[in-house]
Amino acid sequence: MKSWTNWTKSTHWTKWTKWTSGIFALALLCLPLAASAAFDHSHAAWTVLLKRHVVLIDGGKASQLDYGGLAQERTALQAYLDSLSAVPRAEFDSWSKSQQLAFLINAYNAFTVELILGKYPDLNSIRDLGNIVFNSPWKQKFFTLFGERRHLDWIEHEVIRKPGAHDDPRIHFAVNCASVGCPMLREEAFVGERLDAQLEQQTRRFLADRTRNRYDPKTATLVVSQIFDWYGEDFSAGYRGVGSLRQFLGSYANLLATTPAEQAMLRQNLVGIDFIEYDWALNSVPR
């Protein structure tokens, strides 16, 4: 009886050991698959495309996009867009704030490029894709995020600019609307661990572009992009203690004005503000 019991235990133990070993081996095999499915927060695929097709101009203060060249790699672009669309909302919510914002900015820019490529080269402006009031290109639901069909305005205004979400006015120098008047399309993807530095560089690049932002000493007036008119409240909402548009611009006085005296006037809010009409021409490399 004792030997029968020992044999039974031994047989069951052997079977249990083999079963658990098999489960463990299967789990090990699944680990690489799970790792490969993890979202790439370096956005490397997007950076590769940007580095190939973004052309810096005006000393790096502006850029143009080679839409024709990028069209030849549209499959790679769409694969990157698919990776964005595949992210579940629960996973997105688990990320850091900087990872979330980098994701949203890259999504806005990449989906905008895809929208342009849908009709390129038969357009001269993003506004050729729809009337601003009726069928606005920014209201067209042409992509999927978090399991639902979305439009570009949803990313920018309902998520990025949602009060309390990020509250950083520098995003206006990062999202790109495929237009000459817009701040430049960056030559690399935005990434969470460097996001603050990237946003600051984008801000400084845009404000240093005297074709779109400058101080006019003859009229003692800051002549700046209409972005500051459209989104003035974002620059007056208390970001880093800044309570007005003049104060925000004054903090970059060295980029907007030439002499120390002029810069001092900007910092002391002793100047007027006027806005330059926006240039909606496509930000493309000349064909």
Short mmCIF file of C-alpha atoms in Angstrom, two decimals:
data_model
loop_
_atom_site.label_atom_id
_atom_site.label_comp_id
_atom_site.label_asym_id
_atom_site.label_seq_id
_atom_site.Cartn_x
_atom_site.Cartn_y
_atom_site.Cartn_z
CA MET A 1 0.00 0.00 0.00
CA LYS A 2 2.84 2.33 0.84
CA SER A 3 4.65 1.71 -2.43
CA TRP A 4 1.40 2.28 -4.41
CA THR A 5 0.92 5.62 -2.66
CA ASN A 6 4.49 6.64 -3.34
CA TRP A 7 4.12 5.64 -7.02
CA THR A 8 0.89 7.66 -7.33
CA LYS A 9 2.42 10.73 -5.76
CA SER A 10 5.49 10.38 -7.95
CA THR A 11 3.37 10.04 -11.09
CA HIS A 12 1.20 13.04 -10.20
CA TRP A 13 4.26 15.09 -9.32
CA THR A 14 5.87 14.26 -12.66
CA LYS A 15 2.75 15.26 -14.55
CA TRP A 16 2.42 18.47 -12.52
CA THR A 17 6.06 19.33 -13.12
CA LYS A 18 5.72 18.80 -16.86
CA TRP A 19 2.52 20.86 -16.98
CA THR A 20 3.93 23.79 -15.03
CA SER A 21 7.15 23.67 -17.05
CA GLY A 22 5.10 23.87 -20.22
CA ILE A 23 3.13 26.85 -18.95
CA PHE A 24 6.35 28.61 -17.90
CA ALA A 25 7.94 27.96 -21.30
CA LEU A 26 4.84 29.33 -23.04
CA ALA A 27 4.96 32.44 -20.88
CA LEU A 28 8.61 32.98 -21.81
CA LEU A 29 7.73 32.67 -25.48
CA CYS A 30 5.02 35.29 -25.07
CA LEU A 31 7.32 37.82 -23.40
CA PRO A 32 8.97 39.00 -26.65
CA LEU A 33 5.53 39.33 -28.23
CA ALA A 34 4.29 41.47 -25.34
CA ALA A 35 7.42 43.58 -25.47
CA SER A 36 7.09 44.13 -29.21
CA ALA A 37 3.48 45.22 -28.73
CA ALA A 38 4.44 47.92 -26.21
CA PHE A 39 4.10 51.44 -27.56
CA ASP A 40 7.34 53.09 -28.66
CA HIS A 41 7.57 56.32 -26.69
CA SER A 42 10.61 57.36 -28.72
CA HIS A 43 8.29 57.69 -31.76
CA ALA A 44 11.30 56.49 -33.77
CA ALA A 45 9.30 55.72 -36.92
CA TRP A 46 7.98 59.30 -37.05
CA THR A 47 11.44 60.75 -36.42
CA VAL A 48 12.89 58.76 -39.33
CA LEU A 49 10.32 60.26 -41.72
CA LEU A 50 10.75 63.79 -40.36
CA LYS A 51 14.53 63.70 -40.61
CA ARG A 52 14.29 62.58 -44.22
CA HIS A 53 11.69 65.04 -45.41
CA VAL A 54 11.71 68.17 -43.21
CA VAL A 55 13.95 70.89 -44.63
CA LEU A 56 15.09 73.59 -42.22
CA ILE A 57 15.18 77.14 -43.62
CA ASP A 58 15.97 80.63 -42.33
CA GLY A 59 18.74 79.43 -40.08
CA GLY A 60 16.56 76.76 -38.48
CA LYS A 61 13.76 79.14 -37.46
CA ALA A 62 11.32 77.69 -39.99
CA SER A 63 10.90 74.55 -42.05
CA GLN A 64 9.35 73.14 -45.20
CA LEU A 65 8.13 69.61 -45.81
CA ASP A 66 8.94 67.55 -48.89
CA TYR A 67 5.44 66.15 -49.35
CA GLY A 68 6.42 64.55 -52.64
CA GLY A 69 9.24 62.62 -51.03
CA LEU A 70 7.12 61.64 -48.06
CA ALA A 71 4.39 60.43 -50.39
CA GLN A 72 6.86 57.79 -51.57
CA GLU A 73 7.01 56.51 -47.97
CA ARG A 74 3.33 56.79 -47.22
CA THR A 75 3.14 53.13 -46.22
CA ALA A 76 5.67 53.81 -43.45
CA LEU A 77 3.69 56.87 -42.35
CA GLN A 78 0.47 54.88 -42.24
CA ALA A 79 2.17 52.14 -40.20
CA TYR A 80 3.15 54.78 -37.64
CA LEU A 81 -0.39 56.18 -37.63
CA ASP A 82 -1.72 52.66 -37.08
CA SER A 83 0.51 52.35 -34.03
CA LEU A 84 -1.06 55.53 -32.63
CA SER A 85 -4.57 54.30 -33.35
CA ALA A 86 -3.85 50.97 -31.64
CA VAL A 87 -3.20 52.56 -28.22
CA PRO A 88 -6.15 51.89 -25.86
CA ARG A 89 -7.39 54.77 -23.73
CA ALA A 90 -6.57 52.87 -20.53
CA GLU A 91 -2.93 52.52 -21.59
CA PHE A 92 -2.72 56.21 -22.54
CA ASP A 93 -4.15 57.19 -19.16
CA SER A 94 -1.39 55.22 -17.42
CA TRP A 95 1.40 57.28 -19.03
CA SER A 96 3.11 60.34 -17.59
CA LYS A 97 1.75 63.77 -18.55
CA SER A 98 4.77 64.45 -20.74
CA GLN A 99 4.38 61.14 -22.58
CA GLN A 100 0.70 61.89 -23.15
CA LEU A 101 1.38 65.37 -24.51
CA ALA A 102 4.19 64.17 -26.78
CA PHE A 103 1.85 61.48 -28.14
CA LEU A 104 -0.92 63.99 -28.83
CA ILE A 105 1.35 66.54 -30.55
CA ASN A 106 2.92 63.88 -32.75
CA ALA A 107 -0.50 62.48 -33.56
CA TYR A 108 -1.80 65.90 -34.57
CA ASN A 109 1.19 66.58 -36.82
CA ALA A 110 1.36 63.13 -38.40
CA PHE A 111 -2.37 62.90 -39.10
CA THR A 112 -2.25 66.42 -40.60
CA VAL A 113 0.46 65.27 -43.00
CA GLU A 114 -1.64 62.24 -43.92
CA LEU A 115 -4.61 64.53 -44.58
CA ILE A 116 -2.52 66.65 -46.96
CA LEU A 117 -1.11 63.60 -48.76
CA GLY A 118 -4.65 62.45 -49.49
CA LYS A 119 -4.92 65.21 -52.11
CA TYR A 120 -1.29 66.21 -52.75
CA PRO A 121 -0.12 67.66 -55.11
CA ASP A 122 -3.52 69.02 -56.13
CA LEU A 123 -3.77 71.66 -53.40
CA ASN A 124 -2.08 74.88 -52.40
CA SER A 125 -3.38 75.12 -48.84
CA ILE A 126 -4.93 72.90 -46.19
CA ARG A 127 -7.99 75.09 -46.55
CA ASP A 128 -8.46 73.67 -50.06
CA LEU A 129 -9.65 70.50 -48.29
CA GLY A 130 -12.82 72.11 -46.99
CA ASN A 131 -14.56 75.34 -46.22
CA ILE A 132 -13.67 76.75 -42.79
CA VAL A 133 -17.36 76.97 -41.84
CA PHE A 134 -18.71 73.94 -43.69
CA ASN A 135 -16.67 70.72 -43.85
CA SER A 136 -13.64 72.29 -42.18
CA PRO A 137 -10.50 70.17 -42.65
CA TRP A 138 -10.01 70.36 -38.88
CA LYS A 139 -13.49 68.91 -38.27
CA GLN A 140 -13.28 65.97 -40.66
CA LYS A 141 -13.27 62.64 -38.84
CA PHE A 142 -10.71 60.74 -40.84
CA PHE A 143 -8.69 58.82 -38.24
CA THR A 144 -9.17 56.71 -35.12
CA LEU A 145 -7.84 57.35 -31.61
CA PHE A 146 -8.89 55.50 -28.46
CA GLY A 147 -11.36 53.43 -30.44
CA GLU A 148 -13.37 56.28 -31.97
CA ARG A 149 -13.29 58.33 -35.15
CA ARG A 150 -11.68 61.70 -34.45
CA HIS A 151 -10.81 65.00 -36.08
CA LEU A 152 -7.80 67.30 -35.64
CA ASP A 153 -9.69 69.87 -33.59
CA TRP A 154 -10.56 67.12 -31.12
CA ILE A 155 -6.86 66.51 -30.43
CA GLU A 156 -5.92 70.17 -30.12
CA HIS A 157 -8.91 71.79 -28.47
CA GLU A 158 -10.71 69.00 -26.62
CA VAL A 159 -7.68 67.12 -25.30
CA ILE A 160 -4.45 69.16 -25.43
CA ARG A 161 -6.02 72.53 -24.55
CA LYS A 162 -8.60 71.11 -22.15
CA PRO A 163 -8.33 73.22 -18.97
CA GLY A 164 -6.29 71.43 -16.36
CA ALA A 165 -4.91 68.85 -18.79
CA HIS A 166 -1.59 70.48 -19.72
CA ASP A 167 -2.02 74.27 -19.55
CA ASP A 168 1.14 74.96 -21.54
CA PRO A 169 0.77 77.68 -24.21
CA ARG A 170 3.97 76.53 -25.90
CA ILE A 171 2.00 73.74 -27.55
CA HIS A 172 0.99 76.36 -30.13
CA PHE A 173 4.58 76.31 -31.39
CA ALA A 174 4.57 72.51 -31.65
CA VAL A 175 1.32 71.54 -33.41
CA ASN A 176 1.65 72.20 -37.12
CA CYS A 177 -1.25 72.99 -39.46
CA ALA A 178 0.72 72.46 -42.69
CA SER A 179 0.87 76.21 -43.39
CA VAL A 180 3.61 78.79 -43.89
CA GLY A 181 2.16 80.97 -41.14
CA CYS A 182 2.26 78.13 -38.64
CA PRO A 183 5.27 77.51 -36.40
CA MET A 184 7.65 75.08 -38.05
CA LEU A 185 7.14 71.34 -38.28
CA ARG A 186 9.92 70.01 -36.06
CA GLU A 187 12.56 67.81 -37.67
CA GLU A 188 12.11 65.10 -35.04
CA ALA A 189 9.32 63.60 -32.97
CA PHE A 190 8.42 65.02 -29.59
CA VAL A 191 9.33 62.65 -26.75
CA GLY A 192 8.30 62.70 -23.12
CA GLU A 193 11.74 62.80 -21.52
CA ARG A 194 12.81 65.85 -23.55
CA LEU A 195 9.46 67.50 -24.06
CA ASP A 196 10.04 70.65 -22.01
CA ALA A 197 13.31 71.41 -23.82
CA GLN A 198 11.74 70.69 -27.21
CA LEU A 199 8.78 72.98 -26.54
CA GLU A 200 11.10 75.74 -25.35
CA GLN A 201 13.25 75.45 -28.46
CA GLN A 202 10.17 75.54 -30.68
CA THR A 203 9.01 78.70 -28.89
CA ARG A 204 12.36 80.41 -29.28
CA ARG A 205 12.66 79.42 -32.94
CA PHE A 206 9.25 80.87 -33.76
CA LEU A 207 9.71 84.11 -31.85
CA ALA A 208 13.14 84.62 -33.38
CA ASP A 209 11.60 84.54 -36.88
CA ARG A 210 11.39 88.25 -37.67
CA THR A 211 9.11 87.61 -40.65
CA ARG A 212 6.38 86.55 -38.22
CA ASN A 213 7.27 88.17 -34.90
CA ARG A 214 9.21 91.40 -34.37
CA TYR A 215 9.32 94.72 -32.57
CA ASP A 216 8.81 97.84 -34.68
CA PRO A 217 10.69 100.70 -32.97
CA LYS A 218 9.10 103.32 -35.24
CA THR A 219 5.66 102.63 -33.81
CA ALA A 220 6.74 101.11 -30.48
CA THR A 221 4.64 98.08 -31.41
CA LEU A 222 5.14 94.35 -31.29
CA VAL A 223 4.02 92.90 -34.62
CA VAL A 224 3.35 89.21 -34.03
CA SER A 225 1.58 86.17 -35.43
CA GLN A 226 -2.20 85.92 -35.35
CA ILE A 227 -1.70 82.85 -33.16
CA PHE A 228 -1.30 85.27 -30.27
CA ASP A 229 -4.61 86.88 -31.18
CA TRP A 230 -6.55 83.64 -31.60
CA TYR A 231 -5.18 82.02 -28.44
CA GLY A 232 -4.40 85.06 -26.33
CA GLU A 233 -6.16 83.56 -23.31
CA ASP A 234 -3.73 80.62 -23.29
CA PHE A 235 -0.81 83.02 -22.91
CA SER A 236 -2.57 84.92 -20.10
CA ALA A 237 -3.70 81.95 -18.01
CA GLY A 238 -0.85 81.95 -15.50
CA TYR A 239 1.65 79.60 -17.12
CA ARG A 240 4.81 79.86 -14.99
CA GLY A 241 3.37 82.97 -13.35
CA VAL A 242 2.72 84.80 -16.64
CA GLY A 243 -0.55 86.71 -16.47
CA SER A 244 -0.73 88.48 -19.83
CA LEU A 245 0.30 88.16 -23.45
CA ARG A 246 2.58 91.18 -23.13
CA GLN A 247 4.31 89.56 -20.18
CA PHE A 248 4.78 86.32 -22.11
CA LEU A 249 6.27 88.11 -25.12
CA GLY A 250 8.35 90.34 -22.84
CA SER A 251 10.04 87.27 -21.39
CA TYR A 252 11.47 86.65 -24.88
CA ALA A 253 12.38 90.28 -25.50
CA ASN A 254 15.90 89.41 -26.63
CA LEU A 255 14.44 87.48 -29.57
CA LEU A 256 11.91 90.10 -30.61
CA ALA A 257 13.88 93.34 -30.31
CA THR A 258 17.42 94.35 -31.21
CA THR A 259 18.73 96.91 -28.72
CA PRO A 260 18.83 96.69 -24.91
CA ALA A 261 16.59 99.76 -24.68
CA GLU A 262 13.95 98.19 -26.93
CA GLN A 263 14.14 94.92 -25.03
CA ALA A 264 13.65 96.79 -21.75
CA MET A 265 10.46 98.38 -23.11
CA LEU A 266 9.12 94.93 -23.97
CA ARG A 267 9.90 93.57 -20.52
CA GLN A 268 8.16 96.55 -18.92
CA ASN A 269 5.03 96.04 -21.08
CA LEU A 270 5.40 99.52 -22.58
CA VAL A 271 4.60 98.55 -26.16
CA GLY A 272 1.52 98.02 -28.29
CA ILE A 273 0.66 94.77 -30.06
CA ASP A 274 -0.46 94.25 -33.63
CA PHE A 275 -1.04 91.00 -35.48
CA ILE A 276 0.30 89.81 -38.85
CA GLU A 277 -2.19 88.22 -41.23
CA TYR A 278 -1.76 84.46 -41.29
CA ASP A 279 -0.25 82.83 -44.38
CA TRP A 280 -2.23 79.68 -45.18
CA ALA A 281 -0.05 78.62 -48.11
CA LEU A 282 1.13 75.01 -47.89
CA ASN A 283 4.44 74.61 -46.04
CA SER A 284 5.88 72.53 -48.88
CA VAL A 285 9.32 72.46 -50.43
CA PRO A 286 8.97 74.43 -53.71
CA ARG A 287 8.18 72.13 -56.62
#
